[in-house]
XYZ file of C-alpha atoms in Angstrom:
318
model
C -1.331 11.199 -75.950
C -4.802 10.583 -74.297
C -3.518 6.648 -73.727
C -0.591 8.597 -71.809
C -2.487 10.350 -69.690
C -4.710 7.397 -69.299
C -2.046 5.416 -68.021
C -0.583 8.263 -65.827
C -3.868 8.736 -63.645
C -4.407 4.966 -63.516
C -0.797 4.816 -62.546
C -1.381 8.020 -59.741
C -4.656 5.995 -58.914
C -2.915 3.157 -57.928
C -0.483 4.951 -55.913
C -2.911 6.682 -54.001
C -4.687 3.671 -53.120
C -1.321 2.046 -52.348
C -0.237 5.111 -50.258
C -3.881 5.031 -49.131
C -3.355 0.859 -47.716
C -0.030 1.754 -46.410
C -0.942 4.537 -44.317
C -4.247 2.778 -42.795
C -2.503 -0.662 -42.023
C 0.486 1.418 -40.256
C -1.827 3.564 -38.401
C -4.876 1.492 -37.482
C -3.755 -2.398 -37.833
C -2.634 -4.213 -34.357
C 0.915 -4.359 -33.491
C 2.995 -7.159 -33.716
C 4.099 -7.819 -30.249
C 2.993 -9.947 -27.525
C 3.946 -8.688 -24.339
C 2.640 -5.694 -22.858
C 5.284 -2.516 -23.272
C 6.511 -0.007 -20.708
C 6.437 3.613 -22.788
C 7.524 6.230 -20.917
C 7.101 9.850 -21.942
C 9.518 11.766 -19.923
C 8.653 15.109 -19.380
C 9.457 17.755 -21.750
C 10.074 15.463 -24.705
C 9.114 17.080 -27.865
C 6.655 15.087 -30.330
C 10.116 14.500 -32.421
C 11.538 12.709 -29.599
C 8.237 10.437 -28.941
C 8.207 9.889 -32.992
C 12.169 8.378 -32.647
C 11.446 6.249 -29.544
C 8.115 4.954 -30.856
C 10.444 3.544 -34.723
C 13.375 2.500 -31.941
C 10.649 0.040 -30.249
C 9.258 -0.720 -33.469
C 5.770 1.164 -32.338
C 5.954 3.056 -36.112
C 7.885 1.961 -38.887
C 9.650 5.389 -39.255
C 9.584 8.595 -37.009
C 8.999 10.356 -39.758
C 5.864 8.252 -40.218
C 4.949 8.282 -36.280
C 5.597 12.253 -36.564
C 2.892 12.345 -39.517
C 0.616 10.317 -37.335
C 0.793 12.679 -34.451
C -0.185 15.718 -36.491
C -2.400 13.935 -38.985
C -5.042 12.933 -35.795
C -3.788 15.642 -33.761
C -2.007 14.509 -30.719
C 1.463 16.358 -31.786
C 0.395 19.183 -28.979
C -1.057 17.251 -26.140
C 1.226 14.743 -25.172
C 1.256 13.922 -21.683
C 4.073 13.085 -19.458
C 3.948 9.850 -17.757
C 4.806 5.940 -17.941
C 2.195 4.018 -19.717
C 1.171 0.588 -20.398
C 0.817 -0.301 -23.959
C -1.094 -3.831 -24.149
C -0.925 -6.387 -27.256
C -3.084 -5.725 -30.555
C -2.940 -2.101 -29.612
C -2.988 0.072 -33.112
C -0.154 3.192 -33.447
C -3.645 5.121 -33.233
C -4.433 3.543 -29.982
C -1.075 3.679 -28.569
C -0.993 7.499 -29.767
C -4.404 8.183 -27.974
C -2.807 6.942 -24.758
C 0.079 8.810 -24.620
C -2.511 12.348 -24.591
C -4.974 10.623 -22.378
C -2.711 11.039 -19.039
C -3.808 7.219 -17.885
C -0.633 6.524 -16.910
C 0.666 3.642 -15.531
C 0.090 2.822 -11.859
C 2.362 1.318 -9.199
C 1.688 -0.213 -5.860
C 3.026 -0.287 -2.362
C 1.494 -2.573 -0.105
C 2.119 -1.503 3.962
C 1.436 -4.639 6.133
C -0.637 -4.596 9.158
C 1.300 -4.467 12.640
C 5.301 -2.830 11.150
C 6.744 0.140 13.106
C 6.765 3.521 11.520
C 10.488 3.115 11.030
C 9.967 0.009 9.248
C 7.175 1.484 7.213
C 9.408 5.056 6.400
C 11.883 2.624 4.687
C 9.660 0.385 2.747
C 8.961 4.055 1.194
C 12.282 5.075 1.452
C 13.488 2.221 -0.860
C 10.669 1.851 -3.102
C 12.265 2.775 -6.748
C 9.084 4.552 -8.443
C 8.899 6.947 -5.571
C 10.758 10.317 -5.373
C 11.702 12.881 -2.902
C 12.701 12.645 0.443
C 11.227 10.911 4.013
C 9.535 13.938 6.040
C 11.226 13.794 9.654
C 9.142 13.442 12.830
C 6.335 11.301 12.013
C 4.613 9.555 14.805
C 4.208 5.829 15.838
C 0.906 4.523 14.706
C -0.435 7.217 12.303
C 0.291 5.484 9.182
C -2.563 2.921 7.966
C -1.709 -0.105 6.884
C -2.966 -0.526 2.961
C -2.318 -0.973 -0.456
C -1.757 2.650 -2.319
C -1.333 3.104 -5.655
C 0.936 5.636 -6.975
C 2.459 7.087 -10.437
C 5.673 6.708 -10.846
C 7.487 9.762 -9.656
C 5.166 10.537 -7.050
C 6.648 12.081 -3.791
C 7.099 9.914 -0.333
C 5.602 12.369 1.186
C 2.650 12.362 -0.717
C 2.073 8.645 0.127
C 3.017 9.576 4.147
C 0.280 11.876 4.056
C -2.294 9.681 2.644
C -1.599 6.880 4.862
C -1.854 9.871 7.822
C -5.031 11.143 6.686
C -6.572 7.559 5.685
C -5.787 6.702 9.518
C -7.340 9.424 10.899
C -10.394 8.487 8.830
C -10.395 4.978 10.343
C -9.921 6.223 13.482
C -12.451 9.233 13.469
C -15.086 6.387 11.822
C -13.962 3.867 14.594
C -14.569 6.378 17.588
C -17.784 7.496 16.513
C -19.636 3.936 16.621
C -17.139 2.825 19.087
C -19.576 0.320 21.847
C -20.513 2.320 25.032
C -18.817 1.966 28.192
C -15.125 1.466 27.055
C -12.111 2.204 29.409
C -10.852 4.686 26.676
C -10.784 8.644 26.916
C -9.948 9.465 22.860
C -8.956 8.364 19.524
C -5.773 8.190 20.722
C -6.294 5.913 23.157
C -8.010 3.744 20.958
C -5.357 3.719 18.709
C -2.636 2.907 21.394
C -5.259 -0.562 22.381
C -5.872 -1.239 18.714
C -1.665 -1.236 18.386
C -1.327 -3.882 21.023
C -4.123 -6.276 19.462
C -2.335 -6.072 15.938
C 1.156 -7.444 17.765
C -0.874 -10.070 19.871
C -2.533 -12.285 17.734
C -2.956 -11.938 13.547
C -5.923 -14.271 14.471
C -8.558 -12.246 12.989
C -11.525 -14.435 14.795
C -10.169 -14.241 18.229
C -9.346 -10.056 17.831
C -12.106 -9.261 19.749
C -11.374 -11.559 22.510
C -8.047 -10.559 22.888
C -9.325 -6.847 23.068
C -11.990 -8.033 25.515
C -9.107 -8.888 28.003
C -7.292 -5.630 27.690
C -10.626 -3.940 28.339
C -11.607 -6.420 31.377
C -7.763 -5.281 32.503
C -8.220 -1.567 32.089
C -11.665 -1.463 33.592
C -10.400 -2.834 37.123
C -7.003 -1.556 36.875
C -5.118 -4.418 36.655
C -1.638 -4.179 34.511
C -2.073 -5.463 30.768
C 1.110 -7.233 30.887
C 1.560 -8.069 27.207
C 5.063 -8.931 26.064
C 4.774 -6.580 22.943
C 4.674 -3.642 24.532
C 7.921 -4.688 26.582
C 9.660 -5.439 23.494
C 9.085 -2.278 22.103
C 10.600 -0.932 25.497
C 13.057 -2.471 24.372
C 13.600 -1.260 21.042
C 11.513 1.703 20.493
C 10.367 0.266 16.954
C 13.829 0.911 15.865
C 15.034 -2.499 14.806
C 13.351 -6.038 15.807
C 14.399 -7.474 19.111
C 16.363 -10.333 17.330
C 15.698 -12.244 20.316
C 12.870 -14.275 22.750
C 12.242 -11.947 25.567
C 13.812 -13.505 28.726
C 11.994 -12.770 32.275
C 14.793 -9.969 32.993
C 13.098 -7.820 30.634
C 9.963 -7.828 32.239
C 11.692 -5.441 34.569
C 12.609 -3.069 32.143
C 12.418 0.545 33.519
C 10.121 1.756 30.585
C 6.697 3.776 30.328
C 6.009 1.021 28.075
C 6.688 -1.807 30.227
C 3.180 -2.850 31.149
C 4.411 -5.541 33.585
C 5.486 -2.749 36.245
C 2.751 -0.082 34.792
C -0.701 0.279 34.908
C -2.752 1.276 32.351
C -1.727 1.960 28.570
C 1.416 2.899 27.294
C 1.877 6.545 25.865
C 1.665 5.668 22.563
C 0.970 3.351 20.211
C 3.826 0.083 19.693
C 2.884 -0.095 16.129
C 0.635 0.738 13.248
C -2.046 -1.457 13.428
C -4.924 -2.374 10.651
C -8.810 -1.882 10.695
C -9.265 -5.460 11.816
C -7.364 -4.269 15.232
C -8.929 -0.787 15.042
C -12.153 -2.330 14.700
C -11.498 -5.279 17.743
C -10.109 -1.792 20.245
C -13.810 -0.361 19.259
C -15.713 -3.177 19.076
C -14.375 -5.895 21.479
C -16.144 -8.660 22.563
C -18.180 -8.962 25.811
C -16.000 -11.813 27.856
C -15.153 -12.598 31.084
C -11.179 -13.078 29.920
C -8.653 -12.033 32.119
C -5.813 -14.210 30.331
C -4.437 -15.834 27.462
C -2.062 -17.951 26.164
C -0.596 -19.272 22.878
C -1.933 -22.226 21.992
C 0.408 -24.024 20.032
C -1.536 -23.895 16.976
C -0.876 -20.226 15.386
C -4.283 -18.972 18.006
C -4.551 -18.615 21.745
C -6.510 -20.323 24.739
C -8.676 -17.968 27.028
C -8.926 -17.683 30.838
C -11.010 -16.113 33.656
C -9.103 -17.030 36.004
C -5.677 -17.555 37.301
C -6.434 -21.500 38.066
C -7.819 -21.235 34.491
C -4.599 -19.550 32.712
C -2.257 -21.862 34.535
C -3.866 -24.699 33.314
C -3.635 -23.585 29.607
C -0.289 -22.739 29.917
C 0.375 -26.391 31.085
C -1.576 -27.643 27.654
C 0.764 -25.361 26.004
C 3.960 -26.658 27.337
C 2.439 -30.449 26.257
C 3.015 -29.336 22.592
């Protein structure tokens, strides 16, 4: 009877410590898989739910087992909603601690220097991860140009009024150490220059001289005639021209034509970065009255009228 007994415990014993391996390699051990996994914890799911996805991935070799695991460490109660990243060698413990942690997964949207605010409304519009709907009635120019990141599920309008507020911020900063002397009454203003820059040249070392000819223009009131604000005329940011600009349209009847009008246009023709923000603030002192392209992706710079003419002869040579 006592051999009995004997062999029952040793028997229980190694059971346990069985059970015991079983439970710690499941739990603790690295998962098998190589590529990082998209888990997403919709909102509402019960722990049940999360137990049957995480066997259905192979995350837990049962739910029953990924059930015990979320009450045995306690994260049954504080699961939080959200998409999250689960990377190679992660444990079921680790990949349990995530999903209560909240670090969910985020997404990028990338607005590029220079687009229209219609443009920009429907690179949001169409982005899958975001939700909700495009606020109406948002002005040209306000949005800054910049990478934001994002949780999936998180409104347009939330990433509208960053963008708003992140502009203003630029601006504001802009205005405040803006050099002395400039042709400009506000941020506004500022704004509307820094817009024109952006579509002239994406030249970042010649910015500043391109803003130094607007400024030379404003400051003896001499028309800015630059061909982007004509386009917009045009178009109104609405859609791309589709087209070169033909000398007829220098005529066009619009506040924004700055071949017939003097001065700025009324608003901005575009939503221009802190490189052109920075150039409207901070151009460069020059005697430029002109430029040209020069063939080569940059532009050629002129004083004069004898000056211009001649670069636009080396520019018809290429």
């Amino acid at each position: 009877m006592k051999k009995l007994f004997a062999l029952i415990l040793i028997v229980l014993a190694i059971g346990s410590f069985a059970a015991y391996k079983y439970i710690d390699s499941a739990l603790f051990s690295p998962l098998d898989y190589q590529s990082p996994i998209v888990f997403e914890l919709e909102k509402g799911s019960s722990a049940q739910s999360v137990a049957t996805e995480l066997a259905q991935k192979k995350l837990s070799p049962h739910p029953l087992f990924a059930r015990f695991a979320m009450r045995f460490l306690g994260f049954d109660k504080h699961l939080k909603a959200g998409e999250y990243l689960l990377e190679p060698q992660m444990s079921l413990k680790d990949i349990l601690q995530k999903l209560t942690s909240g670090k969910v997964m985020m997404h990028q949207l990338t607005i590029p220097e220079g687009l229209t605010t219609a443009k920009i409304l429907e690179i949001i519009d169409q982005n899958e991860f975001l939700s909700g709907k495009i606020p109406e009635n948002i002005s040209e120019g306000g949005l800054l140009p910049e990478t934001y990141s994002f949780a999936k599920g998180e409104l347009k309008e939330n990433i509208i009024k960053k963008a708003k507020e992140d502009m203003q911020k630029a601006l504001k900063q802009a205005w405040q150490t803006k050099a002395e002397n400039l042709p400009l009454k506000n941020e506004n203003e500022l704004l509307i220059l820094a817009s024109i820059i952006e579509k002239e040249t994406g030249v970042n070392a010649e910015r500043g001289k391109v803003a130094s000819v607007f400024i030379n223009r404003l400051n003896i009131d001499m028309p800015l005639q630059t061909d982007p604000t004509v386009i917009y005329a045009l178009t109104l940011g609405k859609s791309d021209l589709g087209r070169s600009l033909k000398r007829k349209d220098l005529e066009t009847n619009s506040p924004y034509n700055t071949y017939i009008n003097k001065g700025l246009p009324p608003t901005p023709i575009c939503n221009p970065g802190l490189k052109a923000i920075q150039a409207a603030a901070h151009p460069e002192a020059t005697s430029y009255l002109y430029f040209v392209a020069d063939g080569n992706g940059g532009h050629r710079f002129g004083k004069t009228l004898a000056e211009h003419n001649a670069n636009i002869r080396l520019w018809l040579k290429k």
